[in-house]
Coordinates of C-alpha atoms in Angstrom, one line a residue:
M1 CA -48.5 2.4 135.8
E2 CA -46.9 1.8 132.5
E3 CA -47.3 -1.8 131.3
K4 CA -44.2 -3.4 129.9
A5 CA -44.5 -4.9 126.7
I6 CA -44.5 -8.8 126.8
K7 CA -41.9 -10.2 124.5
P8 CA -43.0 -13.1 122.7
S9 CA -41.4 -16.3 124.0
V10 CA -38.7 -18.1 122.0
T11 CA -39.0 -21.9 121.8
R12 CA -35.7 -23.6 122.2
P13 CA -35.2 -27.1 121.3
T14 CA -35.0 -29.1 124.4
N15 CA -32.6 -32.2 124.7
S16 CA -35.5 -34.6 124.6
T17 CA -36.6 -33.0 121.3
F18 CA -33.1 -33.3 119.9
F19 CA -32.8 -37.1 121.0
H20 CA -36.4 -37.6 119.6
G21 CA -35.3 -36.3 116.1
L22 CA -32.1 -38.4 116.2
R23 CA -34.2 -41.5 117.2
K24 CA -36.7 -40.7 114.4
R25 CA -33.8 -40.5 111.8
Y26 CA -32.2 -43.8 113.0
Q27 CA -35.4 -45.6 113.1
T28 CA -36.0 -44.4 109.2
A29 CA -32.3 -45.4 108.3
T30 CA -32.7 -48.8 110.0
E31 CA -36.2 -49.6 108.7
G32 CA -36.5 -53.2 107.4
M33 CA -33.2 -54.3 109.1
S34 CA -33.3 -57.0 111.9
S35 CA -32.2 -56.3 115.4
N36 CA -29.3 -58.4 114.9
V37 CA -28.0 -56.3 112.1
K38 CA -28.5 -53.3 114.3
F39 CA -26.4 -54.7 117.1
L40 CA -23.8 -56.5 114.9
L41 CA -23.0 -53.2 113.2
A42 CA -22.8 -51.3 116.6
T43 CA -20.2 -53.8 118.1
E44 CA -18.1 -54.3 115.0
P45 CA -15.8 -51.4 115.9
L46 CA -14.6 -53.3 118.7
F47 CA -13.2 -55.9 116.3
G48 CA -12.5 -53.6 113.4
I49 CA -10.5 -50.9 115.0
P50 CA -7.7 -53.2 116.6
V51 CA -7.7 -55.9 114.1
N52 CA -7.1 -53.3 111.5
W53 CA -3.9 -52.4 113.6
T54 CA -2.9 -55.8 113.6
R55 CA -3.1 -56.3 109.9
T56 CA -1.1 -53.3 109.1
Y57 CA 1.8 -54.4 111.3
A58 CA 1.7 -58.2 111.6
S59 CA 4.1 -58.8 108.8
L60 CA 6.6 -56.2 110.1
F61 CA 6.3 -57.8 113.5
M62 CA 7.1 -61.1 112.1
A63 CA 10.0 -59.8 110.2
A64 CA 11.3 -57.9 113.3
L65 CA 11.4 -61.2 115.1
G66 CA 13.7 -62.5 112.5
M67 CA 11.2 -64.4 110.0
S68 CA 12.1 -64.2 106.2
G69 CA 9.5 -63.3 103.5
T70 CA 9.1 -66.9 102.5
Q71 CA 8.3 -67.8 106.3
I72 CA 5.9 -64.9 106.6
G73 CA 4.2 -66.2 103.5
A74 CA 4.2 -69.9 104.6
V75 CA 2.3 -68.7 107.7
A76 CA -0.2 -66.9 105.8
S77 CA -0.5 -70.0 103.5
L78 CA -1.0 -72.1 106.7
T79 CA -3.8 -69.9 107.7
M80 CA -5.5 -70.5 104.4
V81 CA -5.0 -74.4 104.6
T82 CA -6.9 -74.4 107.8
Q83 CA -9.5 -72.0 106.2
M84 CA -9.8 -74.4 103.4
L85 CA -10.4 -77.5 105.5
V86 CA -13.0 -75.9 107.8
A87 CA -14.9 -73.8 105.2
P88 CA -17.0 -76.8 104.0
L89 CA -18.3 -77.3 107.5
G90 CA -19.4 -73.5 107.8
G91 CA -22.8 -74.2 106.1
Y92 CA -23.5 -77.5 108.1
V93 CA -22.7 -76.2 111.5
A94 CA -24.5 -72.9 110.7
D95 CA -27.8 -75.0 109.9
R96 CA -27.2 -77.8 112.5
F97 CA -26.3 -75.5 115.7
G98 CA -27.6 -72.2 114.7
R99 CA -25.8 -69.1 113.3
K100 CA -25.5 -67.3 116.7
K101 CA -23.9 -70.2 118.6
I102 CA -21.2 -70.7 115.7
L103 CA -20.5 -66.9 115.7
I104 CA -19.7 -66.8 119.4
T105 CA -17.9 -70.2 119.7
F106 CA -15.6 -69.5 116.8
D107 CA -15.0 -65.8 117.5
T108 CA -13.5 -67.2 120.8
I109 CA -11.5 -69.9 119.1
A110 CA -10.3 -68.1 116.0
W111 CA -9.7 -64.6 117.5
I112 CA -9.4 -64.4 121.3
I113 CA -7.0 -67.2 121.7
P114 CA -4.8 -66.4 118.6
T115 CA -4.6 -62.9 119.7
F116 CA -3.0 -64.0 122.9
L117 CA -0.4 -66.1 121.1
W118 CA 0.5 -63.0 118.9
M119 CA 0.8 -60.9 121.9
I120 CA 3.3 -63.3 123.6
A121 CA 5.0 -64.6 120.5
Q122 CA 8.8 -65.2 120.7
N123 CA 9.6 -67.5 117.6
P124 CA 7.9 -68.8 114.4
W125 CA 5.9 -71.6 116.4
Y126 CA 3.7 -69.1 118.0
F127 CA 2.7 -67.8 114.6
V128 CA 2.2 -71.2 113.4
A129 CA -0.2 -72.2 116.3
A130 CA -2.0 -68.8 116.0
A131 CA -2.2 -69.2 112.2
I132 CA -4.1 -72.6 112.6
L133 CA -6.5 -71.4 115.1
N134 CA -7.2 -68.1 113.3
G135 CA -7.7 -70.1 110.1
M136 CA -10.8 -71.6 111.7
S137 CA -12.4 -68.2 111.6
M138 CA -13.6 -69.1 107.9
I139 CA -16.3 -71.4 109.4
I140 CA -17.9 -68.3 110.7
G141 CA -18.4 -66.9 107.2
P142 CA -21.9 -68.4 106.4
S143 CA -23.2 -67.8 109.9
W144 CA -22.2 -64.1 109.8
N145 CA -23.7 -63.6 106.4
C146 CA -26.8 -65.3 107.4
L147 CA -27.2 -63.3 110.5
L148 CA -26.8 -60.1 108.4
V149 CA -29.4 -60.9 105.4
E150 CA -31.9 -63.1 107.2
D151 CA -34.9 -61.4 108.8
T152 CA -34.0 -58.2 106.7
A153 CA -35.8 -57.0 103.7
P154 CA -34.2 -58.0 100.5
H155 CA -34.2 -54.3 99.3
R156 CA -32.2 -53.4 102.5
R157 CA -29.5 -55.9 101.9
A158 CA -27.3 -53.5 99.9
T159 CA -27.5 -50.9 102.6
V160 CA -26.6 -53.4 105.2
F161 CA -23.3 -54.4 103.4
A162 CA -22.6 -50.8 102.6
A163 CA -23.3 -50.0 106.4
L164 CA -20.8 -52.8 107.4
Q165 CA -18.3 -51.3 105.0
L166 CA -18.7 -47.9 106.5
V167 CA -18.1 -49.3 110.0
L168 CA -15.0 -51.1 109.0
L169 CA -13.7 -48.0 107.2
G170 CA -14.4 -45.8 110.1
A171 CA -12.1 -48.4 112.0
G172 CA -9.3 -47.5 109.5
L173 CA -9.5 -43.7 110.5
F174 CA -7.8 -44.9 114.0
S175 CA -4.8 -46.4 112.2
P176 CA -2.5 -43.4 113.2
V177 CA -3.0 -44.5 116.7
A178 CA -1.1 -47.8 115.9
G179 CA 1.5 -45.7 114.1
W180 CA 2.0 -43.7 117.2
I181 CA 2.3 -47.0 119.4
V182 CA 4.9 -48.4 117.1
Q183 CA 6.8 -45.2 116.6
G184 CA 6.9 -44.9 120.5
Y185 CA 7.8 -48.3 121.5
S186 CA 9.5 -50.0 118.4
V187 CA 7.9 -52.4 116.1
V188 CA 8.1 -55.4 118.5
M189 CA 6.8 -54.0 121.8
G190 CA 4.4 -51.7 119.9
A191 CA 3.0 -54.8 118.2
R192 CA 2.7 -56.5 121.6
I193 CA 0.7 -53.6 122.9
I194 CA -1.6 -53.6 119.9
Y195 CA -2.4 -57.1 120.3
G196 CA -3.1 -56.7 124.0
L197 CA -5.6 -54.0 123.2
T198 CA -7.1 -56.0 120.5
L199 CA -7.6 -59.0 122.9
I200 CA -9.5 -57.0 125.3
S201 CA -11.5 -55.3 122.7
V202 CA -12.6 -58.6 120.8
T203 CA -13.4 -60.2 124.3
I204 CA -15.9 -57.3 125.1
M205 CA -17.4 -57.7 121.8
V206 CA -17.9 -61.6 122.1
I207 CA -19.4 -61.3 125.6
A208 CA -21.8 -58.5 124.4
R209 CA -22.9 -60.5 121.4
H210 CA -23.4 -63.5 123.4
Y211 CA -26.1 -61.6 125.4
R212 CA -27.8 -59.6 122.7
V213 CA -27.7 -61.4 119.4
T214 CA -30.6 -63.9 118.8
E215 CA -31.1 -66.7 116.2
T216 CA -32.6 -65.8 113.0
S217 CA -36.0 -67.3 111.9
V218 CA -34.5 -69.3 109.1
G219 CA -31.6 -70.5 111.5
R220 CA -34.4 -71.7 114.1
S221 CA -36.2 -73.5 111.3
R222 CA -32.9 -75.1 109.8
I223 CA -32.0 -76.3 113.6
Q224 CA -35.2 -78.2 113.6
E225 CA -34.9 -79.7 110.1
M226 CA -31.3 -80.7 110.6
R227 CA -31.7 -82.1 114.3
N228 CA -31.9 -85.8 113.0
S229 CA -29.7 -85.4 110.1
K230 CA -26.5 -87.5 109.4
F231 CA -23.4 -86.0 108.3
S232 CA -23.2 -88.2 105.1
D233 CA -26.6 -86.9 104.2
V234 CA -25.4 -83.5 104.5
F235 CA -22.5 -83.9 102.0
A236 CA -25.2 -85.5 99.6
N237 CA -27.1 -82.3 99.9
Y238 CA -23.9 -80.3 99.4
R239 CA -23.4 -82.1 96.0
E240 CA -26.9 -81.4 94.8
I241 CA -26.6 -77.7 95.7
F242 CA -23.3 -77.4 94.1
A243 CA -24.5 -78.9 91.0
M244 CA -27.2 -76.3 90.8
G245 CA -24.7 -73.6 91.5
V246 CA -22.3 -74.6 88.7
K247 CA -25.2 -74.4 86.3
N248 CA -25.6 -70.7 87.2
R249 CA -23.1 -68.9 85.1
N250 CA -23.5 -65.7 86.9
L251 CA -22.6 -67.4 90.1
V252 CA -19.6 -69.1 88.5
Y253 CA -18.3 -65.7 87.6
L254 CA -19.1 -64.2 90.9
F255 CA -17.1 -67.0 92.5
F256 CA -14.1 -66.3 90.8
L257 CA -14.4 -62.6 91.4
Y258 CA -14.9 -63.5 95.3
T259 CA -11.7 -65.6 95.0
I260 CA -9.7 -63.0 93.4
N261 CA -10.9 -60.3 95.9
F262 CA -9.9 -62.8 98.9
A263 CA -6.6 -63.3 97.2
Y264 CA -6.0 -59.5 96.9
N265 CA -6.9 -59.0 100.6
T266 CA -4.5 -61.7 101.7
L267 CA -1.7 -60.7 99.6
W268 CA -2.1 -57.0 100.2
H269 CA -2.3 -57.5 104.0
T270 CA 0.7 -59.7 103.9
Y271 CA 3.1 -57.8 101.6
S272 CA 2.0 -54.2 101.1
A273 CA 3.5 -53.0 104.4
L274 CA 6.7 -54.8 103.6
Y275 CA 7.0 -53.4 100.1
M276 CA 6.2 -50.0 101.5
T277 CA 9.1 -50.1 103.9
A278 CA 11.7 -52.1 101.8
E279 CA 14.8 -50.6 100.7
R280 CA 14.1 -51.7 97.1
G281 CA 10.3 -50.6 97.6
L282 CA 8.9 -47.4 98.5
Q283 CA 11.1 -46.7 101.4
L284 CA 8.6 -45.3 103.7
T285 CA 8.9 -45.6 107.7
P286 CA 6.6 -47.8 109.7
A287 CA 5.0 -44.7 111.1
V288 CA 4.0 -43.3 107.8
V289 CA 2.7 -46.7 106.6
S290 CA -0.1 -46.3 109.2
I291 CA -1.3 -43.1 107.2
W292 CA -2.4 -45.3 104.1
P293 CA -5.3 -47.1 105.8
T294 CA -6.3 -43.8 107.3
F295 CA -6.3 -42.0 104.1
S296 CA -8.0 -44.8 102.2
S297 CA -10.7 -45.1 104.8
L298 CA -11.7 -41.5 104.2
V299 CA -11.9 -41.9 100.5
M300 CA -13.9 -45.2 100.7
I301 CA -16.3 -43.6 103.3
L302 CA -17.0 -40.7 100.9
A303 CA -17.4 -43.2 98.1
L304 CA -19.9 -45.3 100.1
L305 CA -21.8 -42.3 101.1
L306 CA -21.8 -40.5 97.9
I307 CA -21.7 -43.4 95.3
V308 CA -23.1 -46.7 96.7
P309 CA -26.6 -45.2 97.3
K310 CA -26.9 -44.7 93.5
V311 CA -26.3 -48.4 92.9
K312 CA -29.4 -50.1 91.3
P313 CA -29.9 -53.8 91.4
E314 CA -30.2 -54.1 87.7
K315 CA -27.0 -52.3 87.1
L316 CA -24.9 -54.4 89.5
P317 CA -22.7 -56.0 86.8
Q318 CA -21.8 -52.4 85.3
W319 CA -20.8 -51.4 88.9
L320 CA -18.6 -54.5 89.2
I321 CA -16.9 -53.5 85.9
L322 CA -16.2 -49.9 87.3
S323 CA -14.9 -51.1 90.7
S324 CA -12.6 -53.7 89.4
S325 CA -11.2 -51.4 86.8
L326 CA -10.6 -48.5 89.6
L327 CA -8.6 -51.3 91.7
C328 CA -6.6 -52.4 88.6
G329 CA -5.8 -49.0 87.7
G330 CA -4.7 -48.1 91.2
M331 CA -2.6 -50.9 91.6
G332 CA -0.9 -50.2 88.4
I333 CA 0.0 -46.8 89.4
F334 CA 1.0 -48.1 92.9
I335 CA 3.5 -50.4 91.4
L336 CA 4.9 -47.9 89.2
S337 CA 5.2 -45.3 91.9
P338 CA 8.9 -44.1 92.5
A339 CA 10.0 -44.4 96.3
Q340 CA 8.7 -41.8 98.6
S341 CA 6.6 -40.1 95.8
Y342 CA 3.7 -39.1 98.0
P343 CA 1.6 -37.3 95.5
V344 CA 1.6 -40.5 93.1
L345 CA 0.7 -42.7 95.9
A346 CA -2.1 -40.5 96.9
V347 CA -3.6 -40.9 93.6
A348 CA -3.1 -44.7 93.8
A349 CA -4.6 -44.8 97.2
V350 CA -7.8 -43.0 95.9
L351 CA -8.3 -45.3 93.0
I352 CA -7.7 -48.4 95.2
A353 CA -10.0 -47.1 97.9
C354 CA -12.9 -46.2 95.4
G355 CA -12.6 -49.7 93.9
M356 CA -12.9 -51.4 97.2
A357 CA -15.4 -49.4 98.6
L358 CA -17.7 -50.3 95.5
I359 CA -16.7 -53.9 94.8
N360 CA -17.6 -55.5 98.3
P361 CA -21.2 -54.3 98.8
V362 CA -21.9 -54.6 95.1
R363 CA -20.4 -58.2 94.9
D364 CA -22.0 -59.3 98.3
T365 CA -25.3 -57.9 97.3
F366 CA -25.1 -59.7 93.9
I367 CA -24.2 -63.0 95.6
A368 CA -27.0 -62.6 98.2
N369 CA -29.8 -62.0 95.6
V370 CA -28.6 -64.8 93.2
I371 CA -28.4 -67.5 96.1
D372 CA -31.8 -69.0 97.3
D373 CA -32.2 -68.6 101.2
R374 CA -32.3 -72.2 102.1
A375 CA -29.1 -72.9 99.9
R376 CA -27.2 -69.8 101.1
A377 CA -25.1 -71.3 103.9
V378 CA -23.9 -74.3 102.0
L379 CA -23.1 -72.3 98.9
L380 CA -21.2 -69.7 100.8
S381 CA -19.1 -72.2 102.6
G382 CA -18.4 -74.1 99.5
M383 CA -17.2 -70.7 97.8
N384 CA -15.1 -70.2 100.7
S385 CA -13.4 -73.6 100.7
L386 CA -12.7 -73.6 96.8
S387 CA -11.4 -70.1 97.2
M388 CA -8.7 -71.1 99.7
L389 CA -7.9 -74.1 97.5
L390 CA -7.0 -71.9 94.7
I391 CA -5.2 -69.3 96.7
I392 CA -3.0 -71.4 99.0
P393 CA -0.2 -71.8 96.6
I394 CA 0.0 -68.1 95.8
T395 CA 1.1 -66.9 99.3
P396 CA 4.1 -68.6 99.7
L397 CA 5.0 -68.2 96.0
A398 CA 4.6 -64.4 96.5
G399 CA 6.8 -64.7 99.6
W400 CA 9.5 -66.2 97.5
L401 CA 9.0 -63.6 94.7
F402 CA 9.2 -60.8 97.4
E403 CA 12.8 -62.0 98.2
I404 CA 13.8 -61.8 94.7
N405 CA 12.2 -58.4 94.2
P406 CA 9.7 -56.5 96.7
R407 CA 7.8 -55.5 93.7
F408 CA 7.0 -58.8 92.5
P409 CA 4.0 -59.8 94.9
I410 CA 2.4 -56.3 93.9
L411 CA 2.8 -57.5 90.0
V412 CA 0.8 -60.7 91.1
L413 CA -1.9 -58.4 92.4
L414 CA -2.0 -56.4 89.4
I415 CA -2.5 -59.6 87.0
M416 CA -5.2 -61.0 89.4
L417 CA -7.2 -57.8 89.4
A418 CA -6.7 -57.5 85.4
I419 CA -8.4 -60.9 85.4
A420 CA -11.1 -59.5 87.6
V421 CA -11.9 -57.0 85.1
T422 CA -12.4 -59.4 82.4
L423 CA -14.6 -61.5 84.6
S424 CA -16.7 -58.5 85.6
I425 CA -17.2 -57.8 81.8
R426 CA -18.2 -61.4 81.1
L427 CA -20.7 -61.1 84.0
A428 CA -22.2 -58.0 82.5
I429 CA -22.6 -59.9 79.1
T430 CA -24.2 -63.0 80.8
A431 CA -26.6 -60.8 82.7
K432 CA -27.8 -59.0 79.7
E433 CA -28.4 -62.2 77.7
A434 CA -30.4 -63.5 80.7
I435 CA -32.6 -60.4 80.7
N436 CA -33.0 -60.7 76.8
Q437 CA -34.2 -64.2 77.2
N438 CA -36.7 -63.3 79.9
E439 CA -38.1 -60.6 77.7
E440 CA -38.5 -62.9 74.8
G441 CA -40.1 -65.5 77.1
V442 CA -42.6 -62.9 78.2
K443 CA -43.3 -62.0 74.6

């Protein structure tokens, strides 16, 4: 009887082997990061995707309900007034009550309730009430930042901020969905649908974080230390820490860069869509406007994946110069673009997107490394408050300028970004001087 040749068995990867490999890569990528960071990043799309939709169409929604450019600017300014008033409390409440409790409480007050008001808005007073409540989101800033960096190894913080950028940018890829909704249901009804979806999504995120996020080790320590503190003692501590911050020239330059970036985001989200659709602007349709954040997100994701990993801590000032210059150059091209000139707008979008992809993680890492752990919450809340104080007059002014010429608010942005380039250069010079002084001290 002839024996059949036995074929060698071919080992095929099983599902368990495949998932084990994925788990291994995930563990390597998240090594040194706290469990809070992993869960916060995993749930951030529930916030980032729908809120990105609302920011794209918020000003168009208000305009469709009959609000003028000045009124839209006043509402945005009202949000910043509230932010300025509550920002100084951010550091205190984060230390007194804990980072997690503040995050959950004010996500509910500042996002879930305002989103409901936006969804049912009938006149400017709905937007006024929502603006005041939404402005209270600024109190979350120090708690959010502390949850991201505390219990995470310092050398992994740049990766955390870059990962957060990737998550938020990934949310931008879904912008065409909002465009389809608005195109199919009109600006007003489409915006109401978008706000309804946002309400559901953010509520799910808050509930999930309530059960899974834990207080940080530094947060638990600060709660114990602050248990018997008086509010007056807290402000005395603020004055001491601020005095230390003012003496740090690097921190002063970073503060003004932070302020300009904050102003940029506020003015861009308030007036860019209006300028893109204005008759004396770029004359784009609302549906086409949704393509901008999608295209920008794709470029920023590529920049974060290919460029940000090359950023070294000792080269942070130089990267700030590059990112500020890209933003400034892109805004210059944007403001000079003729109506419906899509190739020119694509170039502007690429430059602006690359600048934004670099400047946020670089700046936030720089700030995180400059500030001492125990002073972080207080200094961050102070930076937020002072930034609001400087920005508040700009937004209604930009609204008034928009009514004169839709291009003028973009011109204001260009001027601020040019100042940011100058500040970045000064920061690089100061950092180099500090290094030289340290080297001379060692000798």
